[in-house]
Amino acid sequence: MSSPYDQEIEDLLELYQRQRAEAVETRRRINEVTGTAIAPRQTVKATVNAQGDVTAIEFPSGAYHRMPPKELSEVLLTTLRQARSKALEQVSELTTPALPPGVTIADLLQGRVDPSALLPETPGMPDQVRDYLDHGAPAGAGVQRPSGAGGSGV
């Protein structure tokens, strides 16, 4: 005999599978992200990946030859920061729809949000399912709660 909650459980499993597939696709898209910035006078062009790792540094013109080392260093660092910022913007666009309102990926990466606050200790589910897990099937339903499905198991 089936449980009165079979459809709700199936719906929850389907939702989980859908969310998992979306997470896998988002991870794939994040892996493809790059951010590129070009310094004024095209002295430096820098490209970074989604993790901020430098993947390319180019010197599109010969302007860097006329720059003192300290100035070139500053331009290079500024350009790398801009490239990282562009990559982070793209990652943020990909991930923001999955985050709670008001939370950004930058908040998470910079430690301004406690990730455990985003996922409650007890997963969300309809009250009827929670009651079923905590107390078993309603009287007269003719369905036994599976072992290990919550509660004391007594």
N, CA and C atoms as an extended XYZ file, in Angstrom:
462
Properties=species:S:1:pos:R:3:atomname:S:1:resname:S:1:resid:I:1 pbc="F F F"
N         0.850       -1.175        0.000 N   MET     1
C         0.000        0.000        0.000 CA  MET     1
C         0.896        1.239        0.000 C   MET     1
N         0.526        2.216       -0.763 N   SER     2
C         1.367        3.409       -0.854 CA  SER     2
C         0.994        4.420        0.216 C   SER     2
N         1.929        5.277        0.506 N   SER     3
C         1.760        6.320        1.514 CA  SER     3
C         0.997        7.496        0.908 C   SER     3
N         0.242        8.220        1.721 N   PRO     4
C        -0.443        9.408        1.201 CA  PRO     4
C         0.569       10.508        0.827 C   PRO     4
N         1.808       10.303        1.167 N   TYR     5
C         2.826       11.323        0.907 CA  TYR     5
C         3.742       10.958       -0.255 C   TYR     5
N         3.442        9.838       -0.940 N   ASP     6
C         4.293        9.404       -2.043 CA  ASP     6
C         4.500       10.496       -3.085 C   ASP     6
N         3.425       11.194       -3.483 N   GLN     7
C         3.553       12.223       -4.515 CA  GLN     7
C         4.414       13.381       -4.019 C   GLN     7
N         4.218       13.792       -2.768 N   GLU     8
C         5.032       14.879       -2.226 CA  GLU     8
C         6.507       14.484       -2.163 C   GLU     8
N         6.771       13.255       -1.780 N   ILE     9
C         8.149       12.769       -1.725 CA  ILE     9
C         8.740       12.725       -3.133 C   ILE     9
N         7.973       12.249       -4.098 N   GLU    10
C         8.428       12.224       -5.498 CA  GLU    10
C         8.711       13.640       -5.992 C   GLU    10
N         7.828       14.591       -5.635 N   ASP    11
C         8.024       15.990       -6.041 CA  ASP    11
C         9.300       16.562       -5.433 C   ASP    11
N         9.537       16.232       -4.162 N   LEU    12
C        10.758       16.708       -3.508 CA  LEU    12
C        12.007       16.117       -4.162 C   LEU    12
N        11.959       14.840       -4.500 N   LEU    13
C        13.095       14.209       -5.176 CA  LEU    13
C        13.314       14.815       -6.557 C   LEU    13
N        12.238       15.083       -7.271 N   GLU    14
C        12.343       15.709       -8.590 CA  GLU    14
C        12.943       17.115       -8.464 C   GLU    14
N        12.499       17.869       -7.477 N   LEU    15
C        13.042       19.200       -7.234 CA  LEU    15
C        14.535       19.127       -6.932 C   LEU    15
N        14.913       18.168       -6.107 N   TYR    16
C        16.329       17.974       -5.785 CA  TYR    16
C        17.132       17.685       -7.046 C   TYR    16
N        16.661       16.784       -7.887 N   GLN    17
C        17.372       16.439       -9.120 CA  GLN    17
C        17.506       17.652      -10.040 C   GLN    17
N        16.454       18.435      -10.141 N   ARG    18
C        16.472       19.645      -10.970 CA  ARG    18
C        17.498       20.652      -10.430 C   ARG    18
N        17.487       20.860       -9.121 N   GLN    19
C        18.435       21.799       -8.508 CA  GLN    19
C        19.869       21.307       -8.667 C   GLN    19
N        20.068       20.007       -8.557 N   ARG    20
C        21.405       19.442       -8.727 CA  ARG    20
C        21.898       19.650      -10.156 C   ARG    20
N        21.039       19.411      -11.124 N   ALA    21
C        21.403       19.610      -12.532 CA  ALA    21
C        21.733       21.078      -12.801 C   ALA    21
N        20.958       21.977      -12.208 N   GLU    22
C        21.225       23.408      -12.361 CA  GLU    22
C        22.575       23.768      -11.743 C   GLU    22
N        22.899       23.193      -10.604 N   ALA    23
C        24.182       23.463       -9.951 CA  ALA    23
C        25.347       22.977      -10.805 C   ALA    23
N        25.196       21.795      -11.391 N   VAL    24
C        26.246       21.254      -12.267 CA  VAL    24
C        26.435       22.174      -13.473 C   VAL    24
N        25.344       22.632      -14.068 N   GLU    25
C        25.430       23.529      -15.229 CA  GLU    25
C        26.054       24.869      -14.837 C   GLU    25
N        25.690       25.387      -13.682 N   THR    26
C        26.281       26.645      -13.221 CA  THR    26
C        27.780       26.489      -13.012 C   THR    26
N        28.200       25.379      -12.430 N   ARG    27
C        29.640       25.123      -12.229 CA  ARG    27
C        30.364       25.069      -13.574 C   ARG    27
N        29.755       24.416      -14.568 N   ARG    28
C        30.360       24.338      -15.896 CA  ARG    28
C        30.521       25.737      -16.488 C   ARG    28
N        29.488       26.555      -16.350 N   ARG    29
C        29.538       27.919      -16.900 CA  ARG    29
C        30.557       28.774      -16.153 C   ARG    29
N        30.660       28.590      -14.842 N   ILE    30
C        31.665       29.338      -14.074 CA  ILE    30
C        33.064       28.975      -14.550 C   ILE    30
N        33.292       27.702      -14.828 N   ASN    31
C        34.615       27.271      -15.305 CA  ASN    31
C        35.006       27.918      -16.624 C   ASN    31
N        34.030       28.391      -17.387 N   GLU    32
C        34.303       29.034      -18.669 CA  GLU    32
C        34.529       30.540      -18.545 C   GLU    32
N        34.280       31.113      -17.385 N   VAL    33
C        34.388       32.565      -17.197 CA  VAL    33
C        35.836       33.031      -17.303 C   VAL    33
N        36.017       34.147      -18.005 N   THR    34
C        37.299       34.860      -18.000 CA  THR    34
C        36.992       36.347      -17.910 C   THR    34
N        37.905       37.070      -17.329 N   GLY    35
C        37.805       38.524      -17.271 CA  GLY    35
C        39.065       39.104      -17.882 C   GLY    35
N        38.897       40.063      -18.781 N   THR    36
C        40.040       40.686      -19.440 CA  THR    36
C        39.961       42.187      -19.262 C   THR    36
N        41.096       42.795      -18.989 N   ALA    37
C        41.180       44.248      -18.877 CA  ALA    37
C        42.403       44.720      -19.653 C   ALA    37
N        42.268       45.916      -20.221 N   ILE    38
C        43.370       46.529      -20.970 CA  ILE    38
C        43.672       47.869      -20.329 C   ILE    38
N        44.945       48.089      -20.025 N   ALA    39
C        45.380       49.336      -19.392 CA  ALA    39
C        45.348       50.473      -20.414 C   ALA    39
N        45.290       51.708      -19.909 N   PRO    40
C        45.376       52.853      -20.817 CA  PRO    40
C        46.631       52.765      -21.696 C   PRO    40
N        46.535       53.299      -22.870 N   ARG    41
C        47.618       53.293      -23.868 CA  ARG    41
C        47.986       51.864      -24.276 C   ARG    41
N        47.146       50.904      -23.933 N   GLN    42
C        47.361       49.492      -24.256 CA  GLN    42
C        48.747       49.000      -23.824 C   GLN    42
N        49.156       49.461      -22.657 N   THR    43
C        50.454       49.010      -22.152 CA  THR    43
C        50.411       47.564      -21.702 C   THR    43
N        49.267       47.157      -21.124 N   VAL    44
C        49.137       45.792      -20.609 CA  VAL    44
C        47.717       45.300      -20.849 C   VAL    44
N        47.599       44.028      -21.192 N   LYS    45
C        46.309       43.343      -21.301 CA  LYS    45
C        46.410       42.105      -20.418 C   LYS    45
N        45.475       41.970      -19.483 N   ALA    46
C        45.508       40.838      -18.553 CA  ALA    46
C        44.193       40.077      -18.606 C   ALA    46
N        44.305       38.748      -18.526 N   THR    47
C        43.134       37.875      -18.512 CA  THR    47
C        43.257       36.945      -17.312 C   THR    47
N        42.126       36.787      -16.595 N   VAL    48
C        42.081       35.883      -15.444 CA  VAL    48
C        40.874       34.965      -15.596 C   VAL    48
N        40.894       33.831      -14.886 N   ASN    49
C        39.744       32.925      -14.901 CA  ASN    49
C        38.816       33.260      -13.735 C   ASN    49
N        37.788       32.460      -13.554 N   ALA    50
C        36.785       32.719      -12.517 CA  ALA    50
C        37.368       32.706      -11.111 C   ALA    50
N        38.458       31.970      -10.910 N   GLN    51
C        39.089       31.909       -9.598 CA  GLN    51
C        40.079       33.055       -9.396 C   GLN    51
N        40.247       33.905      -10.422 N   GLY    52
C        41.169       35.030      -10.322 CA  GLY    52
C        42.596       34.679      -10.707 C   GLY    52
N        42.827       33.460      -11.169 N   ASP    53
C        44.164       33.058      -11.589 CA  ASP    53
C        44.492       33.725      -12.921 C   ASP    53
N        45.699       34.241      -13.037 N   VAL    54
C        46.131       34.885      -14.265 CA  VAL    54
C        46.324       33.813      -15.336 C   VAL    54
N        45.647       34.001      -16.474 N   THR    55
C        45.775       33.042      -17.571 CA  THR    55
C        46.543       33.630      -18.748 C   THR    55
N        46.649       34.977      -18.798 N   ALA    56
C        47.415       35.605      -19.882 CA  ALA    56
C        47.785       37.030      -19.502 C   ALA    56
N        48.991       37.408      -19.868 N   ILE    57
C        49.452       38.798      -19.774 CA  ILE    57
C        50.077       39.121      -21.124 C   ILE    57
N        49.595       40.213      -21.711 N   GLU    58
C        50.110       40.630      -23.007 CA  GLU    58
C        50.517       42.092      -22.938 C   GLU    58
N        51.398       42.465      -23.834 N   PHE    59
C        51.836       43.843      -23.971 CA  PHE    59
C        51.543       44.246      -25.419 C   PHE    59
N        50.277       44.690      -25.676 N   PRO    60
C        49.830       44.925      -27.046 CA  PRO    60
C        50.611       45.993      -27.815 C   PRO    60
N        51.231       46.896      -27.099 N   SER    61
C        52.014       47.935      -27.774 CA  SER    61
C        53.395       47.986      -27.128 C   SER    61
N        54.243       48.787      -27.688 N   GLY    62
C        55.585       48.930      -27.114 CA  GLY    62
C        55.647       49.991      -26.030 C   GLY    62
N        54.486       50.491      -25.596 N   ALA    63
C        54.458       51.575      -24.610 CA  ALA    63
C        55.140       51.193      -23.305 C   ALA    63
N        55.120       49.936      -22.955 N   TYR    64
C        55.707       49.513      -21.682 CA  TYR    64
C        57.221       49.731      -21.665 C   TYR    64
N        57.853       49.801      -22.852 N   HIS    65
C        59.303       50.021      -22.927 CA  HIS    65
C        59.697       51.388      -22.356 C   HIS    65
N        58.792       52.348      -22.449 N   ARG    66
C        59.091       53.718      -22.012 CA  ARG    66
C        58.663       53.976      -20.571 C   ARG    66
N        58.190       52.950      -19.899 N   MET    67
C        57.699       53.139      -18.531 CA  MET    67
C        58.753       52.725      -17.518 C   MET    67
N        58.886       53.539      -16.446 N   PRO    68
C        59.762       53.110      -15.349 CA  PRO    68
C        59.181       51.833      -14.719 C   PRO    68
N        60.005       50.949      -14.185 N   PRO    69
C        59.535       49.685      -13.613 CA  PRO    69
C        58.415       49.850      -12.590 C   PRO    69
N        58.519       50.848      -11.716 N   LYS    70
C        57.484       51.041      -10.691 CA  LYS    70
C        56.141       51.375      -11.340 C   LYS    70
N        56.139       52.223      -12.350 N   GLU    71
C        54.902       52.582      -13.034 CA  GLU    71
C        54.317       51.361      -13.765 C   GLU    71
N        55.159       50.597      -14.433 N   LEU    72
C        54.706       49.391      -15.127 CA  LEU    72
C        54.099       48.401      -14.129 C   LEU    72
N        54.744       48.263      -12.991 N   SER    73
C        54.235       47.372      -11.952 CA  SER    73
C        52.850       47.814      -11.486 C   SER    73
N        52.678       49.110      -11.255 N   GLU    74
C        51.382       49.633      -10.807 CA  GLU    74
C        50.304       49.433      -11.869 C   GLU    74
N        50.657       49.675      -13.133 N   VAL    75
C        49.698       49.485      -14.222 CA  VAL    75
C        49.317       48.006      -14.322 C   VAL    75
N        50.283       47.133      -14.200 N   LEU    76
C        50.024       45.699      -14.274 CA  LEU    76
C        49.093       45.255      -13.147 C   LEU    76
N        49.382       45.681      -11.919 N   LEU    77
C        48.536       45.298      -10.781 CA  LEU    77
C        47.122       45.861      -10.917 C   LEU    77
N        47.007       47.098      -11.361 N   THR    78
C        45.688       47.708      -11.549 CA  THR    78
C        44.898       46.961      -12.618 C   THR    78
N        45.562       46.604      -13.704 N   THR    79
C        44.902       45.882      -14.790 CA  THR    79
C        44.462       44.496      -14.332 C   THR    79
N        45.288       43.829      -13.550 N   LEU    80
C        44.907       42.518      -13.008 CA  LEU    80
C        43.686       42.648      -12.091 C   LEU    80
N        43.645       43.669      -11.256 N   ARG    81
C        42.481       43.880      -10.377 CA  ARG    81
C        41.221       44.106      -11.208 C   ARG    81
N        41.348       44.894      -12.286 N   GLN    82
C        40.190       45.145      -13.144 CA  GLN    82
C        39.718       43.857      -13.816 C   GLN    82
N        40.647       43.041      -14.280 N   ALA    83
C        40.281       41.767      -14.906 CA  ALA    83
C        39.587       40.855      -13.903 C   ALA    83
N        40.098       40.806      -12.685 N   ARG    84
C        39.463       39.980      -11.637 CA  ARG    84
C        38.062       40.479      -11.328 C   ARG    84
N        37.907       41.795      -11.291 N   SER    85
C        36.597       42.379      -11.031 CA  SER    85
C        35.607       42.000      -12.128 C   SER    85
N        36.052       42.022      -13.381 N   LYS    86
C        35.178       41.635      -14.497 CA  LYS    86
C        34.798       40.160      -14.411 C   LYS    86
N        35.740       39.317      -14.061 N   ALA    87
C        35.443       37.890      -13.917 CA  ALA    87
C        34.443       37.677      -12.774 C   ALA    87
N        34.647       38.372      -11.661 N   LEU    88
C        33.738       38.247      -10.521 CA  LEU    88
C        32.332       38.717      -10.887 C   LEU    88
N        32.231       39.767      -11.695 N   GLU    89
C        30.919       40.234      -12.145 CA  GLU    89
C        30.189       39.128      -12.914 C   GLU    89
N        30.912       38.443      -13.786 N   GLN    90
C        30.301       37.361      -14.571 CA  GLN    90
C        29.872       36.206      -13.666 C   GLN    90
N        30.719       35.847      -12.722 N   VAL    91
C        30.369       34.767      -11.789 CA  VAL    91
C        29.152       35.187      -10.968 C   VAL    91
N        29.113       36.444      -10.572 N   SER    92
C        27.981       36.944       -9.800 CA  SER    92
C        26.689       36.854      -10.605 C   SER    92
N        26.745       37.188      -11.884 N   GLU    93
C        25.553       37.088      -12.735 CA  GLU    93
C        25.055       35.649      -12.822 C   GLU    93
N        25.986       34.702      -12.836 N   LEU    94
C        25.611       33.286      -12.931 CA  LEU    94
C        25.035       32.747      -11.627 C   LEU    94
N        25.516       33.251      -10.508 N   THR    95
C        25.150       32.658       -9.217 CA  THR    95
C        24.086       33.421       -8.444 C   THR    95
N        23.907       34.699       -8.714 N   THR    96
C        22.969       35.507       -7.937 CA  THR    96
C        21.552       34.939       -7.929 C   THR    96
N        21.032       34.421       -9.055 N   PRO    97
C        19.663       33.882       -8.995 CA  PRO    97
C        19.492       32.741       -7.990 C   PRO    97
N        20.546       32.021       -7.689 N   ALA    98
C        20.441       30.893       -6.755 CA  ALA    98
C        20.660       31.300       -5.304 C   ALA    98
N        21.066       32.552       -5.082 N   LEU    99
C        21.347       33.001       -3.718 CA  LEU    99
C        20.131       33.696       -3.121 C   LEU    99
N        20.049       33.710       -1.797 N   PRO   100
C        18.951       34.441       -1.153 CA  PRO   100
C        19.023       35.927       -1.488 C   PRO   100
N        17.893       36.615       -1.468 N   PRO   101
C        17.891       38.053       -1.762 CA  PRO   101
C        18.865       38.805       -0.855 C   PRO   101
N        19.607       39.719       -1.444 N   GLY   102
C        20.535       40.540       -0.680 CA  GLY   102
C        21.904       39.929       -0.475 C   GLY   102
N        22.106       38.686       -0.884 N   VAL   103
C        23.404       38.020       -0.733 CA  VAL   103
C        24.067       37.952       -2.098 C   VAL   103
N        25.339       38.335       -2.146 N   THR   104
C        26.078       38.255       -3.403 CA  THR   104
C        27.221       37.257       -3.253 C   THR   104
N        27.741       36.837       -4.385 N   ILE   105
C        28.874       35.909       -4.367 CA  ILE   105
C        30.086       36.603       -3.731 C   ILE   105
N        30.218       37.916       -3.950 N   ALA   106
C        31.321       38.655       -3.332 CA  ALA   106
C        31.216       38.600       -1.806 C   ALA   106
N        29.987       38.710       -1.276 N   ASP   107
C        29.784       38.599        0.174 CA  ASP   107
C        30.279       37.250        0.677 C   ASP   107
N        29.947       36.194       -0.054 N   LEU   108
C        30.367       34.849        0.347 CA  LEU   108
C        31.883       34.699        0.269 C   LEU   108
N        32.461       35.145       -0.853 N   LEU   109
C        33.904       34.982       -1.048 CA  LEU   109
C        34.725       35.807       -0.053 C   LEU   109
N        34.181       36.948        0.349 N   GLN   110
C        34.914       37.816        1.264 CA  GLN   110
C        34.549       37.571        2.722 C   GLN   110
N        33.775       36.521        2.983 N   GLY   111
C        33.481       36.123        4.355 CA  GLY   111
C        32.499       37.019        5.078 C   GLY   111
N        31.697       37.787        4.351 N   ARG   112
C        30.729       38.684        4.989 CA  ARG   112
C        29.402       37.986        5.278 C   ARG   112
N        29.259       36.736        4.824 N   VAL   113
C        28.034       35.959        5.052 CA  VAL   113
C        28.440       34.594        5.567 C   VAL   113
N        27.736       34.130        6.570 N   ASP   114
C        27.978       32.788        7.094 CA  ASP   114
C        27.221       31.797        6.212 C   ASP   114
N        27.945       30.929        5.480 N   PRO   115
C        27.250       30.001        4.587 CA  PRO   115
C        26.265       29.087        5.304 C   PRO   115
N        26.510       28.774        6.576 N   SER   116
C        25.575       27.903        7.292 CA  SER   116
C        24.237       28.603        7.511 C   SER   116
N        24.214       29.934        7.463 N   ALA   117
C        22.962       30.664        7.603 CA  ALA   117
C        22.107       30.541        6.337 C   ALA   117
N        22.737       30.204        5.214 N   LEU   118
C        22.006       30.072        3.958 CA  LEU   118
C        21.261       28.750        3.856 C   LEU   118
N        21.783       27.740        4.531 N   LEU   119
C        21.160       26.421        4.495 CA  LEU   119
C        20.726       26.056        5.906 C   LEU   119
N        19.430       26.027        6.141 N   PRO   120
C        18.960       25.723        7.495 CA  PRO   120
C        19.355       24.312        7.917 C   PRO   120
N        19.484       24.128        9.213 N   GLU   121
C        19.824       22.815        9.760 CA  GLU   121
C        18.810       21.759        9.335 C   GLU   121
N        17.541       22.160        9.339 N   THR   122
C        16.474       21.254        8.927 CA  THR   122
C        15.993       21.695        7.550 C   THR   122
N        16.021       20.808        6.559 N   PRO   123
C        15.586       21.208        5.223 CA  PRO   123
C        14.107       21.570        5.186 C   PRO   123
N        13.769       22.504        4.315 N   GLY   124
C        12.383       22.899        4.158 CA  GLY   124
C        11.566       21.788        3.529 C   GLY   124
N        10.395       21.592        4.044 N   MET   125
C         9.484       20.592        3.486 CA  MET   125
C         8.091       20.884        4.012 C   MET   125
N         7.084       20.396        3.324 N   PRO   126
C         5.717       20.617        3.804 CA  PRO   126
C         5.533       20.058        5.216 C   PRO   126
N         4.658       20.697        5.965 N   ASP   127
C         4.398       20.275        7.346 CA  ASP   127
C         3.968       18.817        7.433 C   ASP   127
N         3.178       18.364        6.445 N   GLN   128
C         2.694       16.989        6.475 CA  GLN   128
C         3.860       15.999        6.360 C   GLN   128
N         4.832       16.323        5.515 N   VAL   129
C         5.981       15.434        5.357 CA  VAL   129
C         6.813       15.442        6.637 C   VAL   129
N         7.017       16.619        7.227 N   ARG   130
C         7.770       16.721        8.482 CA  ARG   130
C         7.081       15.898        9.560 C   ARG   130
N         5.767       16.025        9.653 N   ASP   131
C         5.012       15.272       10.651 CA  ASP   131
C         5.147       13.768       10.395 C   ASP   131
N         5.092       13.365        9.147 N   TYR   132
C         5.240       11.949        8.789 CA  TYR   132
C         6.614       11.440        9.199 C   TYR   132
N         7.652       12.221        8.935 N   LEU   133
C         9.004       11.803        9.302 CA  LEU   133
C         9.187       11.742       10.816 C   LEU   133
N         8.548       12.682       11.511 N   ASP   134
C         8.703       12.726       12.970 CA  ASP   134
C         7.836       11.687       13.697 C   ASP   134
N         6.635       11.413       13.166 N   HIS   135
C         5.683       10.608       13.924 CA  HIS   135
C         5.160        9.382       13.185 C   HIS   135
N         5.520        9.214       11.950 N   GLY   136
C         5.018        8.074       11.190 CA  GLY   136
C         3.703        8.392       10.522 C   GLY   136
N         3.134        7.375        9.924 N   ALA   137
C         1.880        7.532        9.184 CA  ALA   137
C         0.739        7.848       10.136 C   ALA   137
N        -0.238        8.619        9.661 N   PRO   138
C        -1.421        8.888       10.491 CA  PRO   138
C        -2.137        7.581       10.840 C   PRO   138
N        -2.789        7.568       11.947 N   ALA   139
C        -3.517        6.366       12.389 CA  ALA   139
C        -4.507        5.947       11.321 C   ALA   139
N        -4.536        4.653       11.052 N   GLY   140
C        -5.470        4.114       10.071 CA  GLY   140
C        -4.985        4.200        8.643 C   GLY   140
N        -3.791        4.743        8.417 N   ALA   141
C        -3.285        4.869        7.044 CA  ALA   141
C        -2.754        3.548        6.543 C   ALA   141
N        -2.456        2.617        7.454 N   GLY   142
C        -1.977        1.302        7.055 CA  GLY   142
C        -0.575        1.314        6.473 C   GLY   142
N         0.167        2.350        6.782 N   VAL   143
C         1.534        2.464        6.258 CA  VAL   143
C         2.475        2.592        7.441 C   VAL   143
N         3.550        1.868        7.398 N   GLN   144
C         4.552        1.933        8.461 CA  GLN   144
C         5.678        2.840        8.032 C   GLN   144
N         6.203        3.577        8.983 N   ARG   145
C         7.336        4.456        8.699 CA  ARG   145
C         8.563        3.602        8.536 C   ARG   145
N         9.362        3.879        7.483 N   PRO   146
C        10.595        3.114        7.301 CA  PRO   146
C        11.583        3.391        8.428 C   PRO   146
N        12.394        2.393        8.757 N   SER   147
C        13.421        2.582        9.774 CA  SER   147
C        14.383        3.651        9.338 C   SER   147
N        14.827        4.484       10.271 N   GLY   148
C        15.805        5.530        9.961 CA  GLY   148
C        15.189        6.738        9.283 C   GLY   148
N        13.860        6.847        9.210 N   ALA   149
C        13.244        7.978        8.546 CA  ALA   149
C        12.962        9.117        9.484 C   ALA   149
N        13.591        9.120       10.645 N   GLY   150
C        13.375       10.200       11.599 CA  GLY   150
C        12.724        9.655       12.843 C   GLY   150
N        12.684       10.479       13.849 N   GLY   151
C        12.088       10.042       15.093 CA  GLY   151
C        12.984        9.073       15.816 C   GLY   151
N        12.426        8.378       16.803 N   SER   152
C        13.227        7.483       17.622 CA  SER   152
C        13.331        6.072       17.055 C   SER   152
N        12.489        5.728       16.102 N   GLY   153
C        12.519        4.396       15.513 CA  GLY   153
C        11.947        3.333       16.418 C   GLY   153
N        11.303        3.734       17.524 N   VAL   154
C        10.722        2.802       18.481 CA  VAL   154
C         9.323        2.449       18.082 C   VAL   154
